[in-house]
XYZ file of C-alpha atoms in Angstrom:
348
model
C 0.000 0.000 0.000
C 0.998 2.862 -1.030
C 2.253 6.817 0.780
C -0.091 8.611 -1.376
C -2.905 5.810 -1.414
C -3.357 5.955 2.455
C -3.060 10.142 1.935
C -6.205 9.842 -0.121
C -8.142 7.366 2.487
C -7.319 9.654 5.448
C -8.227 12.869 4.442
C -11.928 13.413 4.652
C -13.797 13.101 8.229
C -16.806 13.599 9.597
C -18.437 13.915 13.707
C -20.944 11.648 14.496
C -22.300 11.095 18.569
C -22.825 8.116 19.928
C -23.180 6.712 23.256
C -22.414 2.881 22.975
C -23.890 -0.108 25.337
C -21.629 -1.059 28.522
C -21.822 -3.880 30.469
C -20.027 -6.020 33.058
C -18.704 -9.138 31.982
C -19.726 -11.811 34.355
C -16.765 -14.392 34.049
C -13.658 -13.509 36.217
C -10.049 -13.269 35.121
C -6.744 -14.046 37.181
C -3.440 -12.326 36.321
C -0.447 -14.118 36.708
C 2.851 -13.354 38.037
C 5.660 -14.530 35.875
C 9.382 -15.383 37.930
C 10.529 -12.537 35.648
C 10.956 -8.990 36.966
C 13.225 -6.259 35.361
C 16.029 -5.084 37.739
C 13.422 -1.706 38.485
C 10.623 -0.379 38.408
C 9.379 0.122 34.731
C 7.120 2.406 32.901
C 6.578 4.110 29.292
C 8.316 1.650 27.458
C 7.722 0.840 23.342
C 7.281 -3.040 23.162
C 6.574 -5.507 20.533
C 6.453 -9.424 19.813
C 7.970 -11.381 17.391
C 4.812 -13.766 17.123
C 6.947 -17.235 18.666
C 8.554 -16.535 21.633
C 10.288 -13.122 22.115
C 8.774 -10.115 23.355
C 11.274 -6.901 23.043
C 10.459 -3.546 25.552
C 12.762 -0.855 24.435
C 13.687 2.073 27.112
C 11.037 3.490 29.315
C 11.284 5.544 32.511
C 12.624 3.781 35.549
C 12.895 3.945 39.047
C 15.419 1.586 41.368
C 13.105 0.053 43.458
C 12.539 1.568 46.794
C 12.933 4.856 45.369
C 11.054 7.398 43.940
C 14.507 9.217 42.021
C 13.486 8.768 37.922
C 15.939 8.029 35.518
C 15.477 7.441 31.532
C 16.299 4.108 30.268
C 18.692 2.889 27.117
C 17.997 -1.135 27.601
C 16.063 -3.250 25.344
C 15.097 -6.396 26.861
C 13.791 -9.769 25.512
C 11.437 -11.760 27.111
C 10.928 -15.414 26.617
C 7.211 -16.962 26.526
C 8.520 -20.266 26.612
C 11.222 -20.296 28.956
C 9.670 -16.703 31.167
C 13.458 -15.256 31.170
C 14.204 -11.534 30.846
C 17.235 -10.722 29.099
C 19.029 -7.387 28.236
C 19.839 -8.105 24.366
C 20.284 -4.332 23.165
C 21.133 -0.500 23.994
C 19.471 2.350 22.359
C 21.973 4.860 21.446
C 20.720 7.462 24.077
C 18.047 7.035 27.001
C 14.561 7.406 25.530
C 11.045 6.540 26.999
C 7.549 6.798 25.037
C 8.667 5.933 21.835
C 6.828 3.310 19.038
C 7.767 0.118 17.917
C 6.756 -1.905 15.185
C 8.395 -5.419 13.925
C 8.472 -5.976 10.403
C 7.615 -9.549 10.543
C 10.840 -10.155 9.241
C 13.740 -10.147 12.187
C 13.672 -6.146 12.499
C 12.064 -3.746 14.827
C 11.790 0.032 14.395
C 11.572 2.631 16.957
C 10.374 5.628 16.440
C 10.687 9.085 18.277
C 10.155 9.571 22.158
C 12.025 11.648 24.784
C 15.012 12.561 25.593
C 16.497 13.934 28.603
C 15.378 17.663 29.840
C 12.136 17.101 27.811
C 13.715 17.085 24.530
C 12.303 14.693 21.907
C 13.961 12.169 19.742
C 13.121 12.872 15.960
C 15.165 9.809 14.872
C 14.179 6.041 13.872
C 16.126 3.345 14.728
C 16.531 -0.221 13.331
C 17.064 -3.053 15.996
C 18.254 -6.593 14.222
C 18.380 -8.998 17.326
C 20.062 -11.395 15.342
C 23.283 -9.351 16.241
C 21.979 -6.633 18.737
C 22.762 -3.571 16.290
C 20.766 -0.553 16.701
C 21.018 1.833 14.111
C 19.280 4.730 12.745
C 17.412 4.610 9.457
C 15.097 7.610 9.264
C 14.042 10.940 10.673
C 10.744 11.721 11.959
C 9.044 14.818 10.386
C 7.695 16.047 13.662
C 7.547 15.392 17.371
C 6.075 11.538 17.975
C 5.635 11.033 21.990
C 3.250 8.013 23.265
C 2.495 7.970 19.559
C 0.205 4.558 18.822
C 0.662 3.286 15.373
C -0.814 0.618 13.032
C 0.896 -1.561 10.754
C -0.213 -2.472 7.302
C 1.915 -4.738 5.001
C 5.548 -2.936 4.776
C 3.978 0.411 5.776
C 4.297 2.000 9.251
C 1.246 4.277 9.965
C 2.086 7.010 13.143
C -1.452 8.021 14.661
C -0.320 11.572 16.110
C 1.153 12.201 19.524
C 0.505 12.277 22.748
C 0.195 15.299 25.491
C -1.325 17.517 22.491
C 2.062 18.174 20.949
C 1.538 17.196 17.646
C -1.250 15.220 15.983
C 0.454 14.494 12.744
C -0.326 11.251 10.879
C 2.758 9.756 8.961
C 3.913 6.742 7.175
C 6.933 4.935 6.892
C 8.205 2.416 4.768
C 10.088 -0.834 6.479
C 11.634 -1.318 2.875
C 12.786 1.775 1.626
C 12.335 4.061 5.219
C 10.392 6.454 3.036
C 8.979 8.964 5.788
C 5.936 11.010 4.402
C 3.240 12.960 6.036
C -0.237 11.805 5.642
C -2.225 14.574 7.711
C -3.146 15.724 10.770
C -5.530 13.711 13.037
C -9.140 15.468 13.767
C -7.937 16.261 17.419
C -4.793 16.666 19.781
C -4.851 13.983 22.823
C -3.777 13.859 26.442
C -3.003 10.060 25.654
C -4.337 7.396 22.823
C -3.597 4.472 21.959
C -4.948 2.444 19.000
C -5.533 -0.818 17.119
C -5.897 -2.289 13.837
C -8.752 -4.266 12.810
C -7.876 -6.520 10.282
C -11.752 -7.977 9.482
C -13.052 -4.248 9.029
C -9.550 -3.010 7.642
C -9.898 -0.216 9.660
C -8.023 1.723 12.326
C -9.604 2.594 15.730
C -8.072 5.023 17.905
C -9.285 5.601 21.715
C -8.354 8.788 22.793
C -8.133 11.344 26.038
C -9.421 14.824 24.634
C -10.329 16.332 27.734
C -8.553 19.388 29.048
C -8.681 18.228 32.577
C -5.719 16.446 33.989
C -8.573 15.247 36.819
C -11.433 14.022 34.881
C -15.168 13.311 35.212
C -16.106 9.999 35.487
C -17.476 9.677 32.178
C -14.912 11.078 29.141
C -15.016 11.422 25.432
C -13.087 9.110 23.298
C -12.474 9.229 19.584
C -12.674 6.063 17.168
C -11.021 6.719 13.950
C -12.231 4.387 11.537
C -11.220 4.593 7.967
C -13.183 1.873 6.975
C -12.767 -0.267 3.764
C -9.990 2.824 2.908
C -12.194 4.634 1.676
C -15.289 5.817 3.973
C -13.853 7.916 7.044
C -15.330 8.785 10.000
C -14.653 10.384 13.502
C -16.910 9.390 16.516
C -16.867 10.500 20.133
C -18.117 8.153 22.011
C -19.524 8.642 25.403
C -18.184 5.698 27.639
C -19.413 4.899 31.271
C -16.293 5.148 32.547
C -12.841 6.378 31.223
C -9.059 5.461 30.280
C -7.734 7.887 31.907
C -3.623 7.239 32.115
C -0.693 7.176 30.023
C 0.343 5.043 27.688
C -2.660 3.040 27.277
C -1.630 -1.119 26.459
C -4.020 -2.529 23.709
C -3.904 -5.310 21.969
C -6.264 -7.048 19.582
C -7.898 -11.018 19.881
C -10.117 -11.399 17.116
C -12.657 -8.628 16.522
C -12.191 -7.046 20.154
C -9.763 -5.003 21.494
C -8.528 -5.252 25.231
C -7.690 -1.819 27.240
C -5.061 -3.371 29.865
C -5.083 -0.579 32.528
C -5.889 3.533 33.125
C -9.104 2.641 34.070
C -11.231 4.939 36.338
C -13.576 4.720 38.104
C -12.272 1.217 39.842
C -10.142 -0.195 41.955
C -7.724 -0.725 38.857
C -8.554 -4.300 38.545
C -10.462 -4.132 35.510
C -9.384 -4.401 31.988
C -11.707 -3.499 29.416
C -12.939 -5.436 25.902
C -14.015 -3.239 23.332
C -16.192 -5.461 20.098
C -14.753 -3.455 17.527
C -17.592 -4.385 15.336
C -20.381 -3.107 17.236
C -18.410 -0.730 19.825
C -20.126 -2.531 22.430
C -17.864 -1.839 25.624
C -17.672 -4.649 28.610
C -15.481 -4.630 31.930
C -13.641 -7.440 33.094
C -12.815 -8.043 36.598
C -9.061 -9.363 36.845
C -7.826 -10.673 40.193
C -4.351 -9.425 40.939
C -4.162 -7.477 38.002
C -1.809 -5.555 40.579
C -0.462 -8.314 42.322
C 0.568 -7.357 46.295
C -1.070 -3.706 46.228
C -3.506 -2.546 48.515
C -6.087 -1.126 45.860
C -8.542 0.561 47.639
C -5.443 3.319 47.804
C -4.490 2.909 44.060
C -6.413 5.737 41.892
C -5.004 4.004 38.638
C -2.807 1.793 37.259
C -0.967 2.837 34.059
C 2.026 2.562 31.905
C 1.590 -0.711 31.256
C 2.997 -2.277 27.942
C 0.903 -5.067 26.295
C 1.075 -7.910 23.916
C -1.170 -11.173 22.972
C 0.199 -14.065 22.705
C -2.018 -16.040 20.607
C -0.813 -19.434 20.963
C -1.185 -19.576 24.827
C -4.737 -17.426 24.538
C -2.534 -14.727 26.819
C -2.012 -10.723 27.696
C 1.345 -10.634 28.867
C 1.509 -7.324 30.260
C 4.851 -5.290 31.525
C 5.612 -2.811 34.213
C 3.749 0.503 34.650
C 3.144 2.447 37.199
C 0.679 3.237 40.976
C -0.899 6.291 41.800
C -2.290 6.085 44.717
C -4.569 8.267 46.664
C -3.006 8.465 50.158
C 0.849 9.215 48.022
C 1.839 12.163 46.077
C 4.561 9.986 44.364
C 4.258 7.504 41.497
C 4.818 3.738 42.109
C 6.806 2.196 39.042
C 6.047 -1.459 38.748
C 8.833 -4.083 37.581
C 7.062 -7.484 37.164
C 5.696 -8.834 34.136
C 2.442 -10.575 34.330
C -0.217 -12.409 32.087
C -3.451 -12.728 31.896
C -5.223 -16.074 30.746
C -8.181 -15.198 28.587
C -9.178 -18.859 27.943
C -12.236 -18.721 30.471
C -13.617 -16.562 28.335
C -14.048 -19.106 25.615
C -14.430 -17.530 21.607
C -12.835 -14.166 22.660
């Protein structure tokens, strides 16, 4: 698929309503602690999965545990479904958190943009070949990409706009030729999104945090960008009963539903939340231990977390992230890696 092709299928929008059906799911999940923890706490960190066995999370903010001090990470790690072992296997070439990765299905992972140290952002992309742990970089981003989500179609690379409203450009990039171009601008700026692709309506769907208000109301806005078929468009802000509210939302995809893994409110964090991407039809899934050893009637949210399904096992594996809790003015930043067995929930 073409630059110019996906130019023409995201340009034209329009604003449509809705408020969609939400209900609680009545089977009950468990999350599982893994033997694997990273050497600190954890949060912000890109992440993607080879399909098999390896799971990479690239940089991220971190905090030694015990302390609340916050330092900017250069590891990429490796983590082993099969044999649940965390490995350093990489360095990127400076400390960046809340950058994008995508895998190009064929040995290679790109990561793209983030920050830097004093609040400076990274306009580079790099190349990571774990075959021999090179990083190196490829591209240059055209603007500033923080907590960007992204979709990926065939060789193509599409950037959904950044997080913290600084800069909702939509871009593409080529994992054959690392052909950056700018597609357009996305409807609205976001506090935080996060998005997925849904392969039976060929479609992207983006949630997103509009609101002004880093406090807010029980009930948000959220956005769904759907261009459908690529060719019909359309923008929709959708009313949900309650709201993803943190950073760096985790989704992944199983099927036709997408699962929210954390920023949750209002809960006791312990819910995750499956979206039907066909019929927007929103349910809430109680997870026991979702935050394993936390007292969570003091946790306001859990967020940061990094996400990916594992298909073969019917698993969320789920990374880090971070507590906020309400008796604490300082952030908690987690360093376990967990999973979540959907299985009980039969035909997800």
């Amino acid at each position: 698929m073409s630059s110019s092709y996906l130019f023409t299928i995201l340009l034209a929008t329009t604003l449509v309503l809705a408020n969609f059906p939400f209900v609680v799911h009545p089977q009950t999940l468990e999350a599982v602690l893994t033997s694997s923890k990273f050497p600190y706490g954890l949060t912000f960190t890109g992440i993607a999965y080879d399909g098999d066995d390896s799971i990479y999370i690239f940089g991220g903010l971190y905090q030694e545990y015990n302390s609340t001090t916050t330092e900017i990470s250069d590891q990429i790690y490796r983590y082993s479904v099969m044999s649940d072992t965390l490995t350093p296997v990489g360095q990127l070439p400076n400390p960046i958190y809340g950058g994008t990765v995508e895998h190009d299905g064929k040995g290679n992972y790109f990561f793209f943009g983030g920050h830097l140290i004093h609040a400076n952002y990274s306009l580079k992309i790099f190349k990571f070949t774990p075959s021999d742990g090179q990083v190196v970089q490829v591209g240059t981003i055209l603007r500033y990409l923080f907590n960007s989500p992204s979709i990926r179609y065939n060789n193509t690379v599409v950037i959904l706009g950044s997080s913290y409203y600084s800069d909702p450009a939509v871009f593409s990039f080529d994992m054959e030729t690392y052909q950056v171009k700018w597609l357009r601008d996305m409807p609205k700026s976001y506090v935080d999104h996060t998005a997925v692709w849904d392969e039976a309506g060929n479609r992207a769907v983006v949630f997103g945090h509009v609101s002004q208000s880093w406090t807010p109301n029980p009930v948000e806005p959220f956005t769904l960008y759907k261009p459908t078929g690529f060719g019909d468009n359309e923008v929709v802000d959708v009313i949900l009963p309650f709201s993803f509210t943190g950073l760096t939302q985790a989704t992944v995809v199983v099927g036709r539903a997408a699962y929210v893994i954390g920023a949750q409110r209002p809960s006791t964090s312990n819910y995750i939340a499956r979206v039907d991407l066909e019929t927007i039809e929103v349910e809430q899934i109680y997870v026991e231990n979702f935050a394993p050893y936390y007292d969570l009637s003091d946790v306001d949210i859990f967020d940061g977390i990094s996400a990916v399904y594992v298909e073969k096992l019917s698993r969320i594996y789920y990374f880090g992230g971070s507590l906020q809790f309400y008796s604490l003015h300082d952030l908690q930043f987690i360093g376990n890696v967990a999973y979540i067995d959907l299985t009980p929930l039969g035909q997800n």
